PDB file of C-alpha atoms in Angstrom:
ATOM      1  CA  MET W  83     175.399  28.382  73.765  1.00 95.00           C
ATOM      2  CA  VAL W  84     173.745  29.038  70.633  1.00 97.00           C
ATOM      3  CA  HIS W  85     171.252  32.016  70.315  1.00 98.00           C
ATOM      4  CA  ALA W  86     169.676  32.744  66.997  1.00 98.00           C
ATOM      5  CA  ARG W  87     166.654  34.655  65.435  1.00 98.00           C
ATOM      6  CA  VAL W  88     164.837  33.995  62.251  1.00 98.00           C
ATOM      7  CA  SER W  89     161.822  36.511  60.936  1.00 98.00           C
ATOM      8  CA  GLU W  90     159.602  36.078  57.936  1.00 98.00           C
ATOM      9  CA  GLU W  91     156.539  38.081  56.850  1.00 98.00           C
ATOM     10  CA  MET W  92     153.252  36.662  57.111  1.00 98.00           C
ATOM     11  CA  PRO W  93     150.197  37.267  55.008  1.00 97.00           C
ATOM     12  CA  ALA W  94     147.883  37.422  57.766  1.00 97.00           C
ATOM     13  CA  SER W  95     147.304  39.384  61.129  1.00 97.00           C
ATOM     14  CA  CYS W  96     149.399  38.791  64.266  1.00 97.00           C
ATOM     15  CA  GLU W  97     146.264  37.129  65.810  1.00 97.00           C
ATOM     16  CA  ALA W  98     145.567  34.960  62.809  1.00 97.00           C
ATOM     17  CA  VAL W  99     149.201  33.658  62.656  1.00 98.00           C
ATOM     18  CA  PHE W 100     149.437  33.259  66.386  1.00 98.00           C
ATOM     19  CA  ASP W 101     146.155  31.227  66.611  1.00 98.00           C
ATOM     20  CA  LEU W 102     147.422  28.909  63.749  1.00 98.00           C
ATOM     21  CA  VAL W 103     151.103  28.519  65.169  1.00 98.00           C
ATOM     22  CA  HIS W 104     149.584  27.517  68.613  1.00 98.00           C
ATOM     23  CA  ASP W 105     146.625  25.185  67.363  1.00 98.00           C
ATOM     24  CA  TYR W 106     148.060  21.769  67.934  1.00 98.00           C
ATOM     25  CA  THR W 107     145.131  20.012  66.133  1.00 96.00           C
ATOM     26  CA  ARG W 108     146.384  21.700  62.941  1.00 96.00           C
ATOM     27  CA  ARG W 109     150.271  21.873  63.610  1.00 97.00           C
ATOM     28  CA  LEU W 110     151.032  18.910  61.366  1.00 97.00           C
ATOM     29  CA  GLU W 111     149.340  20.238  58.490  1.00 96.00           C
ATOM     30  CA  TRP W 112     151.998  22.932  57.892  1.00 97.00           C
ATOM     31  CA  ASP W 113     155.141  22.233  60.341  1.00 97.00           C
ATOM     32  CA  THR W 114     157.879  20.582  58.334  1.00 95.00           C
ATOM     33  CA  LEU W 115     159.926  19.795  61.484  1.00 94.00           C
ATOM     34  CA  LEU W 116     157.398  17.556  63.313  1.00 96.00           C
ATOM     35  CA  ARG W 117     155.889  14.039  63.145  1.00 97.00           C
ATOM     36  CA  GLU W 118     153.877  14.512  66.308  1.00 98.00           C
ATOM     37  CA  ALA W 119     152.788  17.596  68.250  1.00 98.00           C
ATOM     38  CA  PHE W 120     150.198  17.825  71.138  1.00 98.00           C
ATOM     39  CA  VAL W 121     149.467  19.623  74.451  1.00 98.00           C
ATOM     40  CA  GLU W 122     149.313  17.306  77.327  1.00 98.00           C
ATOM     41  CA  GLY W 123     145.888  16.462  78.730  1.00 97.00           C
ATOM     42  CA  GLY W 124     144.286  17.720  75.456  1.00 94.00           C
ATOM     43  CA  ALA W 125     144.228  21.410  76.823  1.00 93.00           C
ATOM     44  CA  PRO W 126     144.687  24.289  74.522  1.00 95.00           C
ATOM     45  CA  ALA W 127     147.905  26.015  74.449  1.00 98.00           C
ATOM     46  CA  GLY W 128     148.336  28.681  77.080  1.00 98.00           C
ATOM     47  CA  HIS W 129     150.529  30.011  79.933  1.00 98.00           C
ATOM     48  CA  GLY W 130     151.647  26.744  81.899  1.00 98.00           C
ATOM     49  CA  ALA W 131     150.528  24.191  79.353  1.00 98.00           C
ATOM     50  CA  ILE W 132     152.959  21.498  78.456  1.00 99.00           C
ATOM     51  CA  ALA W 133     153.595  20.932  74.791  1.00 99.00           C
ATOM     52  CA  VAL W 134     155.068  17.672  73.392  1.00 98.00           C
ATOM     53  CA  CYS W 135     156.719  17.992  70.014  1.00 98.00           C
ATOM     54  CA  SER W 136     158.613  15.222  68.093  1.00 97.00           C
ATOM     55  CA  GLY W 137     160.960  15.839  65.280  1.00 94.00           C
ATOM     56  CA  ARG W 138     160.870  13.870  61.909  1.00 93.00           C
ATOM     57  CA  TRP W 139     163.024  10.896  61.957  1.00 89.00           C
ATOM     58  CA  LEU W 140     165.199  12.220  58.981  1.00 79.00           C
ATOM     59  CA  ILE W 141     166.576  14.923  61.523  1.00 78.00           C
ATOM     60  CA  GLY W 142     166.941  12.790  64.561  1.00 83.00           C
ATOM     61  CA  GLY W 143     163.484  12.222  65.803  1.00 90.00           C
ATOM     62  CA  LEU W 144     164.024  13.921  69.285  1.00 94.00           C
ATOM     63  CA  THR W 145     161.107  14.628  71.519  1.00 97.00           C
ATOM     64  CA  LEU W 146     161.028  17.918  73.336  1.00 97.00           C
ATOM     65  CA  ARG W 147     158.595  18.609  76.202  1.00 99.00           C
ATOM     66  CA  THR W 148     158.329  22.223  76.802  1.00 99.00           C
ATOM     67  CA  VAL W 149     156.211  24.338  79.122  1.00 99.00           C
ATOM     68  CA  TYR W 150     154.712  27.779  78.028  1.00 99.00           C
ATOM     69  CA  VAL W 151     156.220  30.553  80.163  1.00 99.00           C
ATOM     70  CA  SER W 152     154.654  33.229  78.363  1.00 99.00           C
ATOM     71  CA  PHE W 153     151.412  33.277  76.267  1.00 99.00           C
ATOM     72  CA  GLU W 154     149.977  36.722  74.932  1.00 99.00           C
ATOM     73  CA  ARG W 155     147.603  36.200  72.024  1.00 98.00           C
ATOM     74  CA  GLY W 156     148.748  37.923  68.940  1.00 98.00           C
ATOM     75  CA  GLU W 157     151.986  39.111  70.642  1.00 99.00           C
ATOM     76  CA  VAL W 158     154.344  36.696  72.101  1.00 99.00           C
ATOM     77  CA  ALA W 159     154.699  33.123  73.287  1.00 99.00           C
ATOM     78  CA  ALA W 160     157.562  31.535  74.762  1.00 99.00           C
ATOM     79  CA  VAL W 161     158.328  28.064  75.869  1.00 99.00           C
ATOM     80  CA  LYS W 162     161.384  26.307  77.746  1.00 99.00           C
ATOM     81  CA  MET W 163     162.302  22.702  77.611  1.00 98.00           C
ATOM     82  CA  ILE W 164     161.612  20.501  80.756  1.00 99.00           C
ATOM     83  CA  ASN W 165     162.911  17.043  79.500  1.00 98.00           C
ATOM     84  CA  ALA W 166     166.284  15.836  78.830  1.00 94.00           C
ATOM     85  CA  PRO W 167     166.295  14.356  75.337  1.00 95.00           C
ATOM     86  CA  PRO W 168     169.674  13.396  73.602  1.00 93.00           C
ATOM     87  CA  LEU W 169     171.934  16.480  72.324  1.00 94.00           C
ATOM     88  CA  PHE W 170     170.153  19.155  74.407  1.00 96.00           C
ATOM     89  CA  ALA W 171     171.208  20.381  77.764  1.00 98.00           C
ATOM     90  CA  SER W 172     168.773  23.268  77.569  1.00 98.00           C
ATOM     91  CA  TRP W 173     166.637  24.821  74.871  1.00 98.00           C
ATOM     92  CA  ALA W 174     163.975  27.696  74.912  1.00 99.00           C
ATOM     93  CA  ALA W 175     162.240  29.675  72.144  1.00 98.00           C
ATOM     94  CA  SER W 176     160.001  32.711  71.802  1.00 99.00           C
ATOM     95  CA  ILE W 177     157.614  33.710  68.833  1.00 99.00           C
ATOM     96  CA  ARG W 178     156.948  37.567  68.636  1.00 99.00           C
ATOM     97  CA  HIS W 179     154.622  39.067  66.144  1.00 99.00           C
ATOM     98  CA  GLU W 180     154.461  42.545  64.966  1.00 98.00           C
ATOM     99  CA  PRO W 181     151.597  44.010  62.878  1.00 98.00           C
ATOM    100  CA  LEU W 182     152.981  45.364  59.348  1.00 97.00           C
ATOM    101  CA  GLY W 183     149.655  46.656  58.163  1.00 88.00           C
ATOM    102  CA  GLU W 184     146.215  45.232  57.316  1.00 86.00           C
ATOM    103  CA  ALA W 185     146.475  41.503  56.965  1.00 92.00           C
ATOM    104  CA  ARG W 186     150.263  41.324  57.515  1.00 97.00           C
ATOM    105  CA  SER W 187     152.503  40.724  60.221  1.00 98.00           C
ATOM    106  CA  LEU W 188     156.014  39.740  60.976  1.00 99.00           C
ATOM    107  CA  ILE W 189     156.900  36.624  62.949  1.00 99.00           C
ATOM    108  CA  THR W 190     160.269  36.367  64.737  1.00 99.00           C
ATOM    109  CA  TYR W 191     161.391  33.073  66.314  1.00 99.00           C
ATOM    110  CA  THR W 192     164.223  33.502  68.758  1.00 98.00           C
ATOM    111  CA  TYR W 193     165.781  30.418  70.216  1.00 98.00           C
ATOM    112  CA  ASN W 194     168.924  29.459  72.309  1.00 98.00           C
ATOM    113  CA  PHE W 195     170.053  26.140  73.267  1.00 98.00           C
ATOM    114  CA  ARG W 196     173.147  24.251  74.858  1.00 98.00           C
ATOM    115  CA  ALA W 197     174.204  21.052  73.371  1.00 97.00           C
ATOM    116  CA  LYS W 198     175.355  17.970  75.324  1.00 97.00           C
ATOM    117  CA  PRO W 199     177.531  16.179  76.370  1.00 97.00           C
ATOM    118  CA  ARG W 200     179.332  19.248  77.452  1.00 96.00           C
ATOM    119  CA  TRP W 201     182.592  17.813  76.355  1.00 98.00           C
ATOM    120  CA  LEU W 202     181.244  17.609  72.552  1.00 97.00           C
ATOM    121  CA  ALA W 203     179.286  21.055  72.678  1.00 97.00           C
ATOM    122  CA  TRP W 204     182.088  22.823  70.709  1.00 98.00           C
ATOM    123  CA  LEU W 205     181.282  20.220  67.726  1.00 98.00           C
ATOM    124  CA  LEU W 206     177.702  19.738  68.134  1.00 97.00           C
ATOM    125  CA  GLU W 207     176.487  23.409  68.627  1.00 98.00           C
ATOM    126  CA  PRO W 208     177.780  24.699  65.147  1.00 98.00           C
ATOM    127  CA  ILE W 209     176.286  21.828  63.376  1.00 96.00           C
ATOM    128  CA  LEU W 210     172.963  21.774  65.460  1.00 95.00           C
ATOM    129  CA  ALA W 211     172.897  25.826  64.766  1.00 97.00           C
ATOM    130  CA  ILE W 212     173.009  25.322  60.899  1.00 96.00           C
ATOM    131  CA  VAL W 213     170.451  22.533  61.002  1.00 93.00           C
ATOM    132  CA  PHE W 214     167.983  24.486  63.222  1.00 93.00           C
ATOM    133  CA  ARG W 215     168.277  27.685  61.388  1.00 96.00           C
ATOM    134  CA  TRP W 216     167.745  26.060  57.877  1.00 96.00           C
ATOM    135  CA  GLU W 217     164.813  24.257  59.349  1.00 95.00           C
ATOM    136  CA  THR W 218     163.157  27.285  61.194  1.00 97.00           C
ATOM    137  CA  GLY W 219     163.256  28.977  57.930  1.00 97.00           C
ATOM    138  CA  ARG W 220     161.775  26.118  56.283  1.00 97.00           C
ATOM    139  CA  ARG W 221     158.907  26.153  58.759  1.00 97.00           C
ATOM    140  CA  LEU W 222     158.218  29.769  58.693  1.00 98.00           C
ATOM    141  CA  ARG W 223     157.768  29.573  54.966  1.00 98.00           C
ATOM    142  CA  ALA W 224     155.637  26.501  55.299  1.00 98.00           C
ATOM    143  CA  LEU W 225     153.435  28.585  57.669  1.00 98.00           C
ATOM    144  CA  GLN W 226     153.173  31.324  55.308  1.00 97.00           C
ATOM    145  CA  ARG W 227     151.965  28.969  52.509  1.00 97.00           C
ATOM    146  CA  GLU W 228     149.451  27.403  54.804  1.00 97.00           C
ATOM    147  CA  LEU W 229     148.075  30.930  55.680  1.00 97.00           C
ATOM    148  CA  LEU W 230     147.726  31.661  52.024  1.00 95.00           C
ATOM    149  CA  ARG W 231     146.033  28.433  51.327  1.00 93.00           C
ATOM    150  CA  SER W 232     143.584  28.592  54.177  1.00 87.00           C
ATOM    151  CA  GLY W 233     142.710  32.268  53.434  1.00 79.00           C
ATOM    152  CA  ARG W 234     143.282  33.295  57.067  1.00 68.00           C
ATOM    153  CA  GLN W 235     143.910  37.005  57.489  1.00 60.00           C
TER     154      GLN W 235
END
């Protein structure tokens, strides 16, 4: 099983960052991983909501359906995978926000996953771990740029 954490300082409050991350109508404006993102039924993100996120074709194009198991505005949101896409036996993530002062915060993306098929996990997990860590850092830097561009604080 892979378990990792990536943090980045954000030029906005915890609430502003949280709101942008979970606004699926704006997600594709900044998220470098995704080609599609929405909450089923058109509902807003929140505890119990099901989010569907499809990756870019360049990195496999996999679609994950996740359910929000925690959703506390400005503090933490967590999801777990509920479908069974190729390569992932399990997948879960949380995003925590810490205030750093006026209009600054720290976002920490923690994730874990298990690769499938099980007999190939020894090979797949290290490769997926490298790709996912690189892409997560890239996503957080893109989020940072979007917050600066939009003037959200």
